[in-house]
CSV table of C-alpha atoms in Angstrom, one decimal:
chain,number,residue,atom,x,y,z
K,1,MET,CA,4.0,83.2,17.0
K,2,LYS,CA,5.7,83.6,13.6
K,3,ASP,CA,4.6,87.3,13.5
K,4,ASN,CA,6.1,87.9,16.9
K,5,GLU,CA,9.4,86.3,15.8
K,6,ASP,CA,9.5,88.4,12.7
K,7,ALA,CA,9.0,91.6,14.7
K,8,TYR,CA,11.6,90.5,17.2
K,9,SER,CA,14.3,89.8,14.5
K,10,SER,CA,13.5,92.7,12.3
K,11,THR,CA,16.5,94.6,10.9
K,12,LYS,CA,14.5,97.9,10.7
K,13,ASN,CA,15.7,100.8,12.9
K,14,ARG,CA,15.2,99.3,16.3
K,15,ARG,CA,14.4,102.6,17.9
K,16,ALA,CA,11.8,103.8,15.4
K,17,PHE,CA,8.9,102.4,17.3
K,18,LEU,CA,10.0,104.3,20.4
K,19,LYS,CA,9.9,107.8,19.0
K,20,ASN,CA,6.2,108.1,19.9
K,21,GLY,CA,7.0,107.4,23.6
K,22,MET,CA,5.5,103.9,23.8
K,23,VAL,CA,7.9,103.1,26.6
K,24,THR,CA,8.2,105.9,29.2
K,25,VAL,CA,9.5,106.3,32.7
K,26,SER,CA,6.9,105.8,35.4
K,27,ALA,CA,7.7,108.3,38.3
K,28,ALA,CA,5.3,106.3,40.5
K,29,THR,CA,7.7,103.4,40.6
K,30,VAL,CA,10.7,105.4,41.9
K,31,SER,CA,11.1,107.5,45.0
K,32,PRO,CA,10.4,111.2,44.2
K,33,GLY,CA,13.7,112.2,45.8
K,34,LEU,CA,15.6,110.1,43.2
K,35,LEU,CA,13.9,111.9,40.3
K,36,ALA,CA,14.8,115.4,41.5
K,37,GLY,CA,16.8,115.9,38.4
K,38,GLY,CA,13.8,115.4,36.1
K,39,VAL,CA,12.2,112.5,34.4
K,40,HIS,CA,13.3,111.5,30.9
K,41,ALA,CA,11.5,109.3,28.4
K,42,PHE,CA,13.1,105.9,27.9
K,43,GLY,CA,13.5,105.0,24.2
K,44,GLN,CA,14.7,108.3,22.8
K,45,GLU,CA,17.4,108.2,20.1
K,46,ASP,CA,19.9,108.1,22.9
K,47,GLU,CA,18.8,107.0,26.3
K,48,LYS,CA,20.3,109.1,29.1
K,49,SER,CA,23.1,107.5,31.1
K,50,GLY,CA,23.5,110.2,33.7
K,51,LYS,CA,26.6,109.6,35.8
K,52,LEU,CA,26.9,106.1,34.5
K,53,THR,CA,28.8,105.0,31.4
K,54,LYS,CA,26.5,104.3,28.4
K,55,GLY,CA,27.4,100.6,28.7
K,56,ASP,CA,26.7,100.3,32.4
K,57,ALA,CA,23.3,102.0,32.0
K,58,ALA,CA,22.4,99.8,29.1
K,59,ILE,CA,23.3,96.6,31.1
K,60,LEU,CA,21.2,97.8,34.1
K,61,ARG,CA,18.3,98.7,31.9
K,62,PHE,CA,18.3,95.2,30.3
K,63,LEU,CA,18.5,93.6,33.8
K,64,ALA,CA,15.7,95.9,35.0
K,65,ALA,CA,13.5,94.8,32.1
K,66,ALA,CA,14.3,91.1,32.8
K,67,GLU,CA,13.4,91.5,36.4
K,68,ILE,CA,10.1,93.3,35.5
K,69,LEU,CA,9.2,90.4,33.3
K,70,GLU,CA,10.2,87.9,36.0
K,71,THR,CA,8.1,89.7,38.6
K,72,ASP,CA,5.1,89.6,36.3
K,73,LEU,CA,5.3,85.8,35.9
K,74,TRP,CA,6.1,85.1,39.5
K,75,VAL,CA,3.1,87.3,40.6
K,76,GLN,CA,0.9,85.0,38.5
K,77,TYR,CA,2.3,81.9,40.1
K,78,ASN,CA,1.9,83.5,43.6
K,79,GLU,CA,-1.7,84.5,43.0
K,80,LEU,CA,-2.7,81.0,42.4
K,81,GLY,CA,-0.1,78.8,44.1
K,82,GLY,CA,1.7,81.0,46.7
K,83,ILE,CA,1.0,83.0,49.8
K,84,GLN,CA,-0.8,86.3,49.4
K,85,ASP,CA,0.0,88.8,52.0
K,86,SER,CA,1.1,92.4,52.4
K,87,GLU,CA,4.5,91.6,51.0
K,88,VAL,CA,3.1,90.0,47.8
K,89,PRO,CA,-0.6,91.0,47.5
K,90,GLY,CA,-2.7,89.9,44.5
K,91,GLY,CA,-4.9,86.9,44.1
K,92,SER,CA,-6.6,84.6,46.6
K,93,GLY,CA,-5.1,81.2,45.7
K,94,SER,CA,-6.4,78.1,44.1
K,95,PRO,CA,-6.5,75.2,46.6
K,96,PRO,CA,-6.3,72.4,44.0
K,97,TYR,CA,-3.3,74.0,42.3
K,98,VAL,CA,-1.6,74.6,45.7
K,99,ALA,CA,-2.2,71.0,46.6
K,100,ALA,CA,-0.7,69.8,43.3
K,101,LEU,CA,2.4,72.0,43.8
K,102,LYS,CA,2.8,70.7,47.4
K,103,VAL,CA,3.3,67.2,45.9
K,104,LEU,CA,6.7,68.6,44.7
K,105,ASP,CA,7.4,70.0,48.2
K,106,ALA,CA,5.2,70.8,51.2
K,107,ASP,CA,6.7,74.4,51.3
K,108,MET,CA,6.1,75.3,47.7
K,109,ASP,CA,3.7,78.1,48.5
K,110,GLN,CA,6.3,79.7,50.8
K,111,TYR,CA,9.1,79.4,48.2
K,112,ILE,CA,6.9,80.8,45.4
K,113,HIS,CA,6.0,83.8,47.7
K,114,ASP,CA,9.7,84.5,48.6
K,115,ASN,CA,10.9,84.2,45.0
K,116,THR,CA,8.2,86.7,44.0
K,117,GLU,CA,9.2,89.1,46.6
K,118,ASP,CA,12.8,88.9,45.6
K,119,GLU,CA,12.0,89.8,42.0
K,120,PHE,CA,10.0,92.8,43.1
K,121,THR,CA,13.0,94.1,45.1
K,122,HIS,CA,15.4,93.5,42.1
K,123,GLU,CA,13.3,95.5,39.6
K,124,ASN,CA,12.6,98.3,42.1
K,125,PHE,CA,16.3,98.6,43.2
K,126,ILE,CA,17.8,98.6,39.7
K,127,ASN,CA,15.4,101.2,38.4
K,128,ALA,CA,15.8,103.3,41.5
K,129,TYR,CA,19.6,103.1,41.2
K,130,LEU,CA,19.4,104.2,37.5
K,131,ALA,CA,17.3,107.1,38.5
K,132,SER,CA,19.6,108.1,41.3
K,133,LYS,CA,22.4,108.4,38.7
K,134,GLY,CA,20.3,110.5,36.4
K,135,ALA,CA,19.9,107.7,33.9
K,136,ASP,CA,16.7,106.7,32.1
K,137,ILE,CA,14.8,103.8,33.7
K,138,VAL,CA,12.6,101.1,32.2
K,139,ASP,CA,8.8,100.9,32.3
K,140,LEU,CA,7.0,98.2,30.5
K,141,GLU,CA,3.5,99.1,31.6
K,142,PRO,CA,2.3,100.0,28.1
K,143,PHE,CA,2.8,96.3,27.2
K,144,ARG,CA,0.7,95.0,30.1
K,145,THR,CA,-2.0,93.8,27.7
K,146,LEU,CA,-2.1,90.0,27.9
K,147,THR,CA,-5.1,88.2,29.5
K,148,GLY,CA,-4.1,85.9,32.3
K,149,SER,CA,-5.7,83.0,34.1
K,150,LYS,CA,-9.5,83.1,34.6
K,151,ALA,CA,-9.3,80.5,37.3
K,152,THR,CA,-10.7,81.3,40.8
K,153,GLY,CA,-7.9,82.9,42.8
K,154,SER,CA,-6.4,85.0,40.0
K,155,SER,CA,-6.6,88.7,40.3
K,156,GLY,CA,-7.6,89.0,36.6
K,157,LYS,CA,-5.1,91.8,36.1
K,158,PRO,CA,-3.5,92.4,32.6
K,159,ARG,CA,-0.2,90.7,32.2
K,160,LEU,CA,3.2,91.1,30.5
K,161,THR,CA,3.8,87.3,30.2
K,162,ASN,CA,1.8,84.3,29.2
K,163,LEU,CA,2.1,81.2,31.4
K,164,MET,CA,-0.7,79.2,29.6
K,165,GLU,CA,1.1,78.3,26.4
K,166,LEU,CA,4.6,77.4,27.4
K,167,THR,CA,7.3,75.4,25.5
K,168,VAL,CA,9.7,74.6,28.3
K,169,ASP,CA,13.4,74.0,27.7
K,170,THR,CA,14.5,71.4,30.3
K,171,SER,CA,18.0,70.9,29.0
K,172,TRP,CA,19.4,72.6,32.1
K,173,TRP,CA,18.6,69.4,34.0
K,174,THR,CA,21.2,67.5,31.9
K,175,ARG,CA,23.6,70.4,31.4
K,176,TYR,CA,24.3,70.8,35.2
K,177,ARG,CA,24.8,67.0,35.5
K,178,SER,CA,27.4,66.8,32.7
K,179,ARG,CA,31.0,66.3,33.6
K,180,THR,CA,32.4,66.7,30.0
K,181,LYS,CA,30.3,69.4,28.3
K,182,ASN,CA,29.8,73.2,28.7
K,183,PRO,CA,27.5,75.3,26.5
K,184,ASP,CA,30.2,77.9,26.3
K,185,PHE,CA,32.0,75.4,24.0
K,186,GLY,CA,29.0,75.0,21.8
K,187,ASP,CA,27.9,71.7,23.5
K,188,THR,CA,24.2,70.8,23.5
K,189,PHE,CA,22.2,68.7,26.0
K,190,PRO,CA,19.2,66.4,25.9
K,191,GLN,CA,15.9,67.4,27.4
K,192,ALA,CA,14.9,66.0,30.7
K,193,ILE,CA,11.2,66.2,29.7
K,194,PRO,CA,11.2,65.9,25.9
K,195,THR,CA,7.4,66.3,25.5
K,196,LEU,CA,7.5,69.5,27.6
K,197,ALA,CA,10.0,71.1,25.2
K,198,VAL,CA,7.5,70.9,22.3
K,199,GLY,CA,3.9,72.0,22.0
K,200,LYS,CA,2.1,74.6,24.2
K,201,HIS,CA,1.5,73.7,27.9
K,202,PRO,CA,-0.2,75.6,30.7
K,203,ALA,CA,1.9,76.1,33.9
K,204,ILE,CA,-1.1,77.6,35.8
K,205,PRO,CA,-4.8,76.6,35.6
K,206,ARG,CA,-6.4,78.6,32.7
K,207,THR,CA,-9.9,78.2,34.1
K,208,ASP,CA,-11.5,76.1,36.9
K,209,ASP,CA,-11.9,73.4,34.2
K,210,ASP,CA,-8.2,72.7,34.6
K,211,LEU,CA,-8.6,71.8,38.3
K,212,THR,CA,-9.7,68.2,37.4
K,213,PRO,CA,-9.0,65.4,37.0
K,214,ASN,CA,-6.2,65.1,39.5
K,215,ASP,CA,-3.5,64.0,37.0
K,216,HIS,CA,-4.3,67.0,34.8
K,217,ILE,CA,-3.8,69.6,37.5
K,218,GLN,CA,-0.7,67.7,38.6
K,219,ALA,CA,0.7,67.9,35.1
K,220,ILE,CA,0.2,71.6,35.2
K,221,ALA,CA,2.0,71.8,38.6
K,222,ASN,CA,4.8,69.6,37.2
K,223,THR,CA,5.1,72.0,34.2
K,224,ALA,CA,5.4,74.9,36.6
K,225,GLY,CA,8.0,73.1,38.7
K,226,PHE,CA,10.3,72.7,35.7
K,227,HIS,CA,9.5,76.2,34.4
K,228,PHE,CA,10.6,77.6,37.7
K,229,GLY,CA,14.0,76.0,37.1
K,230,THR,CA,14.2,77.1,33.5
K,231,ILE,CA,13.6,80.8,34.5
K,232,GLU,CA,16.0,80.9,37.4
K,233,GLN,CA,18.9,79.1,35.7
K,234,GLY,CA,18.7,81.8,33.0
K,235,GLY,CA,19.2,84.5,35.6
K,236,THR,CA,21.9,82.5,37.2
K,237,SER,CA,23.9,82.7,34.0
K,238,LEU,CA,22.8,86.2,32.8
K,239,TYR,CA,24.3,88.2,35.7
K,240,PRO,CA,27.9,86.8,35.6
K,241,SER,CA,27.8,87.0,31.7
K,242,LEU,CA,27.0,90.7,31.8
K,243,ALA,CA,29.2,91.4,34.8
K,244,GLN,CA,32.2,90.9,32.5
K,245,ARG,CA,31.2,94.0,30.5
K,246,VAL,CA,30.6,96.4,33.5
K,247,THR,CA,32.9,99.4,34.0
K,248,SER,CA,31.9,100.8,37.4
K,249,VAL,CA,32.9,99.0,40.5
K,250,GLU,CA,29.6,100.0,42.1
K,251,VAL,CA,27.6,98.6,39.2
K,252,LEU,CA,29.7,95.5,39.4
K,253,GLN,CA,28.8,95.2,43.1
K,254,ILE,CA,25.1,95.4,42.2
K,255,VAL,CA,25.4,92.7,39.5
K,256,LEU,CA,27.5,90.4,41.6
K,257,SER,CA,25.2,90.8,44.6
K,258,ILE,CA,21.9,90.2,42.8
K,259,GLY,CA,23.2,87.4,40.6
K,260,PRO,CA,23.9,84.9,43.3
K,261,THR,CA,20.3,85.2,44.6
K,262,GLU,CA,19.2,83.9,41.2
K,263,ALA,CA,21.5,80.9,41.8
K,264,MET,CA,19.8,80.3,45.2
K,265,HIS,CA,16.4,80.3,43.5
K,266,PHE,CA,17.6,77.9,40.8
K,267,GLN,CA,19.0,75.3,43.2
K,268,THR,CA,15.8,75.4,45.1
K,269,TRP,CA,13.7,74.8,42.0
K,270,GLN,CA,16.0,72.2,40.6
K,271,ASP,CA,15.5,70.2,43.8
K,272,LYS,CA,11.7,70.5,43.7
K,273,ALA,CA,11.5,69.6,40.0
K,274,GLY,CA,13.1,66.3,40.8
K,275,ASN,CA,10.0,65.5,42.9
K,276,ALA,CA,7.5,65.8,40.1
K,277,PRO,CA,5.6,62.5,40.0
K,278,PRO,CA,5.7,60.5,36.7
K,279,LEU,CA,2.4,60.7,34.8
K,280,THR,CA,0.7,61.3,31.5
K,281,ASP,CA,-1.6,64.3,31.3
K,282,PRO,CA,-5.1,62.8,30.7
K,283,LYS,CA,-6.3,66.0,28.9
K,284,ASP,CA,-3.1,66.0,26.7
K,285,PRO,CA,-1.7,62.5,26.3
K,286,THR,CA,1.3,63.9,24.4
K,287,LEU,CA,2.6,65.4,27.6
K,288,VAL,CA,4.5,62.7,29.6
K,289,PHE,CA,6.6,63.2,32.8
K,290,PRO,CA,8.9,60.2,33.0
K,291,ASN,CA,10.6,58.8,36.0
K,292,LEU,CA,13.9,60.6,35.9
K,293,ASN,CA,15.6,58.0,38.1
K,294,THR,CA,15.3,55.4,35.3
K,295,PRO,CA,16.9,55.1,31.9
K,296,PRO,CA,17.8,57.0,29.8
K,297,PHE,CA,18.7,59.0,32.9
K,298,GLY,CA,19.1,57.7,36.4
K,299,GLY,CA,22.5,56.5,37.8
K,300,GLU,CA,24.9,58.5,39.9
K,301,ASP,CA,25.0,61.6,37.7
K,302,PHE,CA,21.2,61.8,37.1
K,303,GLN,CA,19.6,60.9,40.4
K,304,THR,CA,16.9,63.5,41.2
K,305,ASN,CA,18.4,64.5,44.5
K,306,LEU,CA,21.7,65.5,42.8
K,307,ILE,CA,21.3,69.3,42.9
K,308,MET,CA,24.9,70.5,43.2
K,309,PRO,CA,26.5,71.3,39.8
K,310,GLU,CA,28.8,68.6,38.6
K,311,PRO,CA,32.4,69.7,37.7
K,312,THR,CA,32.9,70.2,34.0
K,313,VAL,CA,35.2,71.8,31.5
K,314,PHE,CA,35.8,75.5,31.9
K,315,LEU,CA,37.7,78.1,29.8
K,316,SER,CA,39.9,75.4,28.2
K,317,ARG,CA,39.5,71.6,27.8
K,318,SER,CA,43.2,71.4,28.8
K,319,LEU,CA,42.4,72.7,32.3
K,320,PRO,CA,41.0,70.6,35.1
K,321,VAL,CA,37.3,70.4,35.4
K,322,CYS,CA,35.6,72.8,37.7
K,323,SER,CA,32.1,73.2,39.3
K,324,ILE,CA,30.7,76.3,37.7
K,325,VAL,CA,27.6,78.3,36.6
K,326,ARG,CA,27.1,77.5,32.9
K,327,PRO,CA,27.0,79.2,30.5
K,328,THR,CA,28.9,82.4,31.4
K,329,GLY,CA,30.2,83.4,27.9
K,330,THR,CA,29.5,87.1,27.5
K,331,ARG,CA,29.1,87.4,23.7
K,332,GLY,CA,25.5,88.0,22.8
K,333,ALA,CA,24.4,87.1,26.4
K,334,ALA,CA,21.5,89.6,26.6
K,335,MET,CA,20.1,88.8,23.2
K,336,GLY,CA,20.5,85.1,23.9
K,337,ALA,CA,18.4,85.5,27.1
K,338,ALA,CA,15.8,87.5,25.2
K,339,LYS,CA,15.5,84.9,22.5
K,340,CYS,CA,15.3,82.1,25.0
K,341,LEU,CA,12.4,83.7,26.9
K,342,THR,CA,10.7,84.3,23.5
K,343,ALA,CA,11.2,80.7,22.3
K,344,MET,CA,9.5,79.3,25.4
K,345,GLY,CA,6.3,81.1,24.5
K,346,LEU,CA,6.4,83.4,27.5
K,347,PHE,CA,5.4,86.4,25.3
K,348,ARG,CA,2.8,84.7,23.1
K,349,GLY,CA,0.2,87.4,22.3
K,350,GLN,CA,2.5,90.3,22.7
K,351,SER,CA,2.7,93.1,20.1
K,352,PRO,CA,5.5,93.6,17.6
K,353,ALA,CA,6.4,96.8,19.5
K,354,PHE,CA,7.1,94.7,22.6
K,355,PHE,CA,9.5,92.4,20.8
K,356,ALA,CA,11.2,95.4,19.3
K,357,ALA,CA,11.6,97.0,22.7
K,358,LEU,CA,13.1,93.8,24.2
K,359,ARG,CA,15.4,93.4,21.2
K,360,ASP,CA,16.5,97.1,21.6
K,361,LEU,CA,17.3,96.6,25.3
K,362,ALA,CA,19.2,93.4,24.7
K,363,ALA,CA,21.2,94.8,21.8
K,364,ASP,CA,22.3,97.9,23.8
K,365,ALA,CA,23.4,95.6,26.7
K,366,ASP,CA,25.4,93.4,24.4
K,367,GLU,CA,27.1,96.5,22.9
K,368,ALA,CA,28.4,97.5,26.3
K,369,ARG,CA,32.2,97.4,26.7
K,370,ARG,CA,34.3,97.8,29.8
K,371,GLU,CA,35.9,101.2,29.7
K,372,CYS,CA,39.4,101.7,31.1
K,373,GLY,CA,40.2,104.5,33.5
K,374,GLU,CA,36.7,104.9,34.9
K,375,ARG,CA,36.3,105.4,38.6
K,376,ASP,CA,33.2,105.4,40.8
K,377,ASN,CA,32.2,108.6,42.6
K,378,HIS,CA,32.9,107.1,46.0
K,379,GLU,CA,36.5,106.4,44.8
K,380,ARG,CA,37.3,109.9,43.9
């Protein structure tokens, strides 16, 4: 992992790796009519912004990349634990894994399916919109090199993300229950599942050997349940954070329309994570899922059915508390999201070029600035 982190944080020319065309536009992912103006390679010295401002195009490209990565991980969850149909084709399901997920909620397979479909629509729409404006789009297919689960039910396709060695940050559980702290003020929060936040843990069965004993596959399903919340709370914050840098009213409409669906996902998964049964993984005794309704948690603010965000400080500690998404600070928001995804081990096994590409997209999005005097075409 250290090599990946070194590549990700390198201070070398962050575009140098792209000059050989390692990341290119895939015309197959966008309607031919939208590409009538020609297809441009993503990752040139200056990506084309078309009719968009440079900053708006950069923000949308980073969001497109984030949605592509989200789609990849949700497809893996759906192949083994969701519903495979014409909307979300792929695997054939793993009955023991599905059963373990249903301990968290009887409708987990349906929720996983719907979340997966949503992410497909987000990535496809954002890239299509970029293309319609003559801007370069994002294609991460050259980085689809990771080996996924070999358990029965998996399609066995190459992956962009790794769900089998996760280090899951569960501090969102306590962050959204705090009435006095906000990460935008630099506040930190304890982990709900401390042992999940260290080590490397599978969130899907790696092989059929992971399907027994019952407490082991349940520990994997519990890990998935908390990982769902970790991923979707990130999107819940990312969209409003980047929206503050958007220039175009139409691009703002896109960001403000997609972002709330991430919040809907997050609230669903926060509710389901609270149903994870307390247990110790028999194949990894260091992984313990405690009863979250008992000390050091429990009580009015930490009961597991508390899924609405508690009011907390916002903008100034001198103002009244307010129920909000947190964090929404815009400085370094994209890079922060990229680093968070990296820290959880989602990209373990990826190439240095992948980390450089992700860093490039994040840096460009964070450099975006709202430009005064800009108007959308439909306003002219």
